[in-house]
Amino acid sequence: MDSSIDEFYMQRCIQLARLGAGNVAPNPMVGAVLVYQGRIIGEGYHRQYGYAHAEVNCIQAVKPGDRHLIPAATIYVSLEPCAHYGKTPPCAELIVAEKIGEVVIGCVDTFSKVAGKGIEILKNAGITVRTGILEAACRELNSRFFTFHEQQRPYIILKWAQNTDGYMAGADGRPVRISDTLTDRLVHRWRSEEMGILVGANTAIADNPRLNNRHWTGKDPLRIVIDRALQTPRAYHLWNGPSATLFITASSAEKTSVAEAITADFSQPLLPQLMKILHGRNILSVLVEGGAYVLEHLIAAGLWDEARIIFGNNPLAQGVKAPTLPQHLLMKEISIKGDKILYYRNSREALTI
């Protein structure tokens, strides 16, 4: 098979998979394409957590007049088909049942319940399996999923807005508008794509934030607040619905209909405890929106995967300085009205807490 043809169909798998962003976590985003003699006869993606996987939707999309072609077709899938019974049956067994003769896989699933078992099922059934097609891109597609399972922590995205002089808040720590309101919609889209959103007590008290994605569609992230003394006023948004909130505190544990406060040992390093708590709650990814104190501690620990920095034009003579990123790679740059947004990646090969 011509490698360029394989890559063409795998790229389509990746495009389809991205349509599930924000809806499938803690599952990975997956796309699948069924091809017969150079013609796509079915395609699908994992649309929503708990529902049919990409391979199922792909096969179900085949028109009745083409169903007899399925055994002679090749299925392309961006991630190794699952091999375990969860909320849905194993996709590897479905492929065997449909008598599909060839499977082309983007990357192997390192999740312990799969980890090569899907490929083993396929090969044991006499199916031809090829792997590693656009492997880096397929792993990048699910960087949150792989980070969570391989490093036992959420994928961490830092976000802040600063002006051209490097200030992110007023001198008194109070919030000021730095970016355009249109950029707010992009930020709320980011929120809809992640499972959690994190701030510290200073931001919670000064801003009274909602931390939801009211300017976009989709599910709100879990609101996470590091509040050692549990000082966030009970009348504030974070204690009220409709989004859930998790307070990390040294105070007493408690639970309401919306908010939960759990205790951590603040006499010990907090970040390892926080990562363990979030991993235990199946939070694959966290968008960190501040403030400066929380951002700087995560940066100092090397505990971040991406950073998205919004540069606005609001002049400030003085104020709270924005953090500085060490060891980073610029991924892309976009502009929205007068705002410039830079996307960075942590360039360290191995992150440690």
Coordinates of C-alpha atoms in Angstrom, one line a residue:
M1 CA 0.0 0.0 0.0
D2 CA 1.2 3.5 -0.9
S3 CA 2.1 5.3 2.4
S4 CA 0.6 8.5 1.0
I5 CA -2.7 6.8 0.6
D6 CA -2.6 5.5 4.1
E7 CA -1.8 8.9 5.4
F8 CA -4.6 10.5 3.4
Y9 CA -7.2 8.3 5.1
M10 CA -5.6 8.6 8.5
Q11 CA -5.7 12.3 8.2
R12 CA -9.4 12.0 7.6
C13 CA -9.7 9.9 10.8
I14 CA -8.0 12.7 12.7
Q15 CA -10.3 15.3 11.3
L16 CA -13.4 13.2 12.3
A17 CA -12.0 12.5 15.7
R18 CA -11.6 16.2 16.5
L19 CA -15.4 16.6 16.2
G20 CA -15.7 14.9 19.5
A21 CA -13.6 17.4 21.4
G22 CA -15.2 18.3 24.7
N23 CA -17.8 15.5 24.6
V24 CA -15.9 12.2 24.9
A25 CA -13.6 12.7 27.9
P26 CA -12.4 10.7 29.8
N27 CA -12.4 8.6 26.7
P28 CA -10.0 9.5 23.8
M29 CA -11.1 11.2 20.6
V30 CA -11.2 8.6 17.8
G31 CA -12.1 8.7 14.1
A32 CA -12.6 5.8 11.7
V33 CA -12.9 5.4 8.0
L34 CA -13.9 2.3 6.0
V35 CA -12.5 2.1 2.5
Y36 CA -13.2 -0.2 -0.4
Q37 CA -11.1 0.1 -3.5
G38 CA -10.3 3.8 -3.0
R39 CA -13.9 4.7 -2.0
I40 CA -15.0 5.7 1.5
I41 CA -18.1 3.6 2.2
G42 CA -18.4 4.5 5.9
E43 CA -16.9 6.9 8.4
G44 CA -17.6 7.9 12.0
Y45 CA -16.2 9.2 15.2
H46 CA -16.7 8.9 18.9
R47 CA -19.4 11.4 19.5
Q48 CA -20.1 11.3 23.2
Y49 CA -18.8 9.5 26.3
G50 CA -20.8 6.4 27.1
Y51 CA -22.1 6.0 23.6
A52 CA -20.9 4.2 20.5
H53 CA -17.2 4.3 19.6
A54 CA -15.8 5.5 16.2
E55 CA -15.6 2.0 14.7
V56 CA -19.3 1.3 15.5
N57 CA -20.5 4.6 14.0
C58 CA -18.3 4.0 11.0
I59 CA -19.7 0.6 10.2
Q60 CA -23.3 1.7 10.9
A61 CA -22.8 4.6 8.4
V62 CA -22.3 2.1 5.5
K63 CA -25.3 2.3 3.2
P64 CA -27.4 -0.9 2.8
G65 CA -26.3 -1.3 -0.8
D66 CA -22.6 -1.3 0.3
R67 CA -22.8 -3.6 3.3
H68 CA -21.7 -6.6 1.3
L69 CA -18.4 -4.7 0.6
I70 CA -17.4 -4.6 4.3
P71 CA -15.4 -7.8 4.5
A72 CA -13.3 -6.7 1.5
A73 CA -12.8 -3.2 2.9
T74 CA -10.0 -1.7 5.0
I75 CA -10.8 0.1 8.1
Y76 CA -8.6 3.0 9.2
V77 CA -8.8 4.1 12.8
S78 CA -6.7 6.7 14.6
L79 CA -6.3 4.7 17.8
E80 CA -6.1 1.0 18.5
P81 CA -9.6 -0.5 18.8
C82 CA -10.6 -1.2 22.3
A83 CA -10.5 -4.8 23.7
H84 CA -12.4 -4.5 26.9
Y85 CA -16.1 -4.3 28.0
G86 CA -16.8 -0.9 29.4
K87 CA -19.9 1.2 28.7
T88 CA -19.8 -0.4 25.2
P89 CA -18.6 -3.7 23.9
P90 CA -15.0 -4.1 22.5
C91 CA -14.5 -2.6 19.0
A92 CA -11.9 -5.2 18.1
E93 CA -14.5 -7.9 18.4
L94 CA -16.9 -5.9 16.3
I95 CA -14.3 -5.7 13.5
V96 CA -13.8 -9.5 13.7
A97 CA -17.5 -10.1 13.6
E98 CA -17.8 -7.9 10.5
K99 CA -15.0 -10.0 8.9
I100 CA -13.1 -6.9 7.9
G101 CA -9.8 -8.2 6.4
E102 CA -7.5 -5.3 7.1
V103 CA -7.1 -2.7 9.8
V104 CA -4.8 0.3 9.7
I105 CA -4.1 2.0 13.0
G106 CA -2.6 5.4 13.8
C107 CA -1.2 4.7 17.2
V108 CA -1.3 2.0 19.9
D109 CA -3.5 2.6 23.0
T110 CA -1.3 2.6 26.1
F111 CA -4.3 2.5 28.4
S112 CA -3.8 -0.7 30.5
K113 CA -7.1 -2.2 29.5
V114 CA -6.1 -2.0 25.9
A115 CA -2.3 -1.7 25.5
G116 CA -2.0 -4.0 22.5
K117 CA -4.8 -6.4 23.4
G118 CA -7.0 -5.0 20.6
I119 CA -4.3 -5.7 18.0
E120 CA -3.9 -9.1 19.4
I121 CA -7.6 -9.9 19.0
L122 CA -7.4 -8.8 15.4
K123 CA -4.3 -10.7 14.5
N124 CA -5.6 -13.9 16.2
A125 CA -8.6 -13.7 13.9
G126 CA -6.4 -13.6 10.9
I127 CA -6.8 -9.9 10.1
T128 CA -4.0 -8.0 8.6
V129 CA -3.0 -5.1 10.9
R130 CA -0.7 -2.2 10.1
T131 CA 0.2 0.4 12.7
G132 CA 2.1 3.7 13.1
I133 CA 0.4 5.7 10.3
L134 CA 0.7 9.4 11.2
E135 CA 1.6 8.1 14.7
A136 CA 2.9 11.4 16.1
A137 CA -0.2 13.2 14.9
C138 CA -2.5 10.6 16.3
R139 CA -0.8 10.7 19.7
E140 CA -0.9 14.5 19.6
L141 CA -4.7 14.3 19.0
N142 CA -5.1 12.5 22.3
S143 CA -2.3 14.2 24.3
R144 CA -4.6 14.6 27.2
F145 CA -5.6 10.9 27.3
F146 CA -2.0 9.7 27.0
T147 CA -0.6 12.2 29.6
F148 CA -3.3 11.1 32.0
H149 CA -2.6 7.4 31.7
E150 CA 1.2 7.5 31.2
Q151 CA 2.1 10.2 33.7
Q152 CA -0.8 9.6 36.2
R153 CA -1.9 13.3 36.1
P154 CA -4.1 15.6 34.1
Y155 CA -2.9 17.4 31.0
I156 CA -2.3 21.0 32.1
I157 CA -2.9 24.1 30.0
L158 CA -1.9 27.5 31.4
K159 CA -3.9 30.5 30.3
W160 CA -3.6 34.2 31.1
A161 CA -4.0 37.6 29.5
Q162 CA -1.4 40.3 29.7
N163 CA -0.8 43.7 28.1
T164 CA 2.2 44.6 26.1
D165 CA 4.0 45.8 29.2
G166 CA 3.6 42.4 30.8
Y167 CA 0.9 43.2 33.4
M168 CA -2.0 40.8 34.0
A169 CA -3.9 42.7 36.7
G170 CA -4.1 46.1 38.3
A171 CA -1.7 47.2 41.1
D172 CA -4.3 46.2 43.7
G173 CA -4.7 42.8 42.2
R174 CA -8.1 43.6 41.0
P175 CA -9.1 42.3 37.5
V176 CA -9.0 44.7 34.6
R177 CA -10.1 44.1 31.0
I178 CA -7.1 43.4 28.9
S179 CA -8.5 41.5 25.9
D180 CA -11.4 42.0 23.6
T181 CA -14.8 40.6 24.3
L182 CA -14.6 38.5 21.2
T183 CA -11.5 36.7 22.6
D184 CA -13.7 35.8 25.6
R185 CA -15.7 33.5 23.3
L186 CA -12.5 31.7 22.3
V187 CA -11.6 31.3 26.0
H188 CA -15.0 29.8 26.8
R189 CA -14.5 27.4 23.9
W190 CA -11.3 26.3 25.5
R191 CA -13.2 25.8 28.8
S192 CA -15.7 23.6 27.0
E193 CA -12.9 21.3 25.7
E194 CA -11.3 20.6 29.1
M195 CA -12.6 18.6 32.1
G196 CA -11.4 21.0 34.8
I197 CA -10.6 24.7 35.3
L198 CA -8.3 25.8 38.2
V199 CA -7.8 29.0 40.1
G200 CA -6.4 30.0 43.4
A201 CA -8.1 31.7 46.4
N202 CA -6.9 35.2 45.5
T203 CA -8.5 35.0 42.1
A204 CA -11.7 33.4 43.6
I205 CA -12.1 36.1 46.2
A206 CA -11.0 39.1 44.0
D207 CA -12.9 38.2 40.8
N208 CA -16.0 36.2 42.0
P209 CA -15.7 34.2 38.8
R210 CA -18.3 31.9 37.3
L211 CA -15.7 29.7 35.5
N212 CA -18.2 28.3 33.1
N213 CA -18.5 28.4 29.3
R214 CA -21.6 30.6 29.1
H215 CA -20.3 32.2 25.9
W216 CA -19.9 28.9 24.1
T217 CA -21.8 25.6 23.9
G218 CA -21.0 22.3 25.6
K219 CA -20.4 21.0 29.1
D220 CA -19.0 23.2 31.8
P221 CA -15.7 22.1 33.3
L222 CA -15.3 21.1 37.0
R223 CA -14.3 24.2 38.9
I224 CA -11.3 23.6 41.1
V225 CA -10.2 26.1 43.7
I226 CA -7.1 26.0 45.9
D227 CA -8.4 27.8 49.0
R228 CA -6.3 26.8 52.0
A229 CA -8.5 28.6 54.6
L230 CA -11.7 28.2 52.6
Q231 CA -12.3 31.9 52.5
T232 CA -14.3 32.1 49.3
P233 CA -17.5 33.8 50.4
R234 CA -20.5 31.4 50.4
A235 CA -22.6 33.9 48.3
Y236 CA -20.1 33.8 45.5
H237 CA -20.7 32.0 42.2
L238 CA -18.3 29.2 43.0
W239 CA -20.5 27.9 45.8
N240 CA -23.6 28.0 43.6
G241 CA -24.8 26.2 40.5
P242 CA -25.2 25.0 37.9
S243 CA -21.5 24.0 37.6
A244 CA -19.8 21.7 40.2
T245 CA -16.9 23.1 42.3
L246 CA -14.1 21.2 44.1
F247 CA -12.3 23.2 46.8
I248 CA -8.9 22.0 47.9
T249 CA -8.4 23.2 51.5
A250 CA -6.7 22.7 54.8
S251 CA -10.0 23.4 56.5
S252 CA -12.8 20.9 57.2
A253 CA -14.2 18.7 54.5
E254 CA -17.8 19.4 53.6
K255 CA -20.2 18.9 50.7
T256 CA -23.2 20.8 49.3
S257 CA -25.4 20.1 46.3
V258 CA -22.9 22.0 44.1
A259 CA -19.6 22.3 45.9
E260 CA -17.3 19.9 47.7
A261 CA -14.4 20.8 49.9
I262 CA -11.7 18.2 50.5
T263 CA -8.7 18.5 52.7
A264 CA -5.0 18.4 51.7
D265 CA -1.9 18.6 53.8
F266 CA -0.6 22.1 53.1
S267 CA 2.5 21.5 55.3
Q268 CA 3.6 19.2 52.5
P269 CA 4.1 20.0 48.7
L270 CA 0.6 20.5 47.4
L271 CA 1.0 19.9 43.7
P272 CA 1.7 16.1 44.0
Q273 CA -1.4 15.9 46.2
L274 CA -3.5 17.9 43.8
M275 CA -2.4 15.7 40.8
K276 CA -3.3 12.6 42.8
I277 CA -6.7 13.9 43.7
L278 CA -7.6 14.9 40.1
H279 CA -6.2 11.7 38.7
G280 CA -8.3 9.8 41.1
R281 CA -11.4 11.7 40.0
N282 CA -10.7 10.9 36.3
I283 CA -10.0 14.5 35.4
L284 CA -8.0 14.2 32.2
S285 CA -7.3 17.9 31.6
V286 CA -7.2 21.2 33.5
L287 CA -7.2 24.7 32.2
V288 CA -5.4 26.9 34.7
E289 CA -6.7 30.5 34.7
G290 CA -4.7 31.9 37.5
G291 CA -3.8 33.9 39.3
A292 CA -0.2 34.7 39.1
Y293 CA 0.7 32.7 42.2
V294 CA -0.8 29.4 41.0
L295 CA 0.6 29.9 37.5
E296 CA 4.1 30.6 38.8
H297 CA 4.1 27.5 41.0
L298 CA 3.1 25.2 38.2
I299 CA 5.7 26.7 35.9
A300 CA 8.4 26.4 38.6
A301 CA 7.5 22.7 39.0
G302 CA 7.6 22.2 35.2
L303 CA 4.1 20.9 35.7
W304 CA 2.4 22.2 32.5
D305 CA 2.0 21.0 29.0
E306 CA 0.6 24.0 27.1
A307 CA 0.3 27.7 27.7
R308 CA -2.0 30.1 25.9
I309 CA -1.1 33.7 26.4
I310 CA -3.4 36.5 25.3
F311 CA -1.7 39.8 24.5
G312 CA -4.1 42.8 24.7
N313 CA -3.6 46.5 24.3
N314 CA -5.1 47.9 27.5
P315 CA -2.4 50.2 29.0
L316 CA -1.4 49.7 32.6
A317 CA 1.2 51.9 34.2
Q318 CA 1.8 49.3 36.9
G319 CA 0.2 46.1 38.2
V320 CA 0.7 42.4 38.7
K321 CA 3.4 41.0 36.4
A322 CA 2.5 38.0 34.3
P323 CA 4.6 34.9 34.7
T324 CA 7.6 34.1 32.4
L325 CA 7.7 30.7 30.6
P326 CA 11.0 28.8 30.6
Q327 CA 11.8 26.0 28.1
H328 CA 9.0 26.5 25.7
L329 CA 8.2 26.1 22.0
L330 CA 5.9 28.4 20.1
M331 CA 3.2 26.2 18.4
K332 CA 1.1 28.9 16.6
E333 CA 0.0 32.4 16.8
I334 CA -3.5 33.9 15.9
S335 CA -5.1 37.3 16.1
I336 CA -8.6 38.3 17.1
K337 CA -9.3 42.0 16.5
G338 CA -6.5 43.8 18.4
D339 CA -5.5 40.7 20.5
K340 CA -2.6 38.4 19.7
I341 CA -2.8 34.9 21.1
L342 CA 0.3 32.7 21.4
Y343 CA 0.2 28.9 21.9
Y344 CA 3.2 27.4 23.6
R345 CA 4.3 23.9 24.5
N346 CA 6.6 22.8 27.3
S347 CA 9.8 21.7 25.6
R348 CA 11.1 19.6 28.5
E349 CA 11.3 15.9 27.4
A350 CA 10.2 14.7 30.8
L351 CA 8.0 16.5 33.3
T352 CA 8.4 15.9 37.0
I353 CA 6.3 17.2 39.9

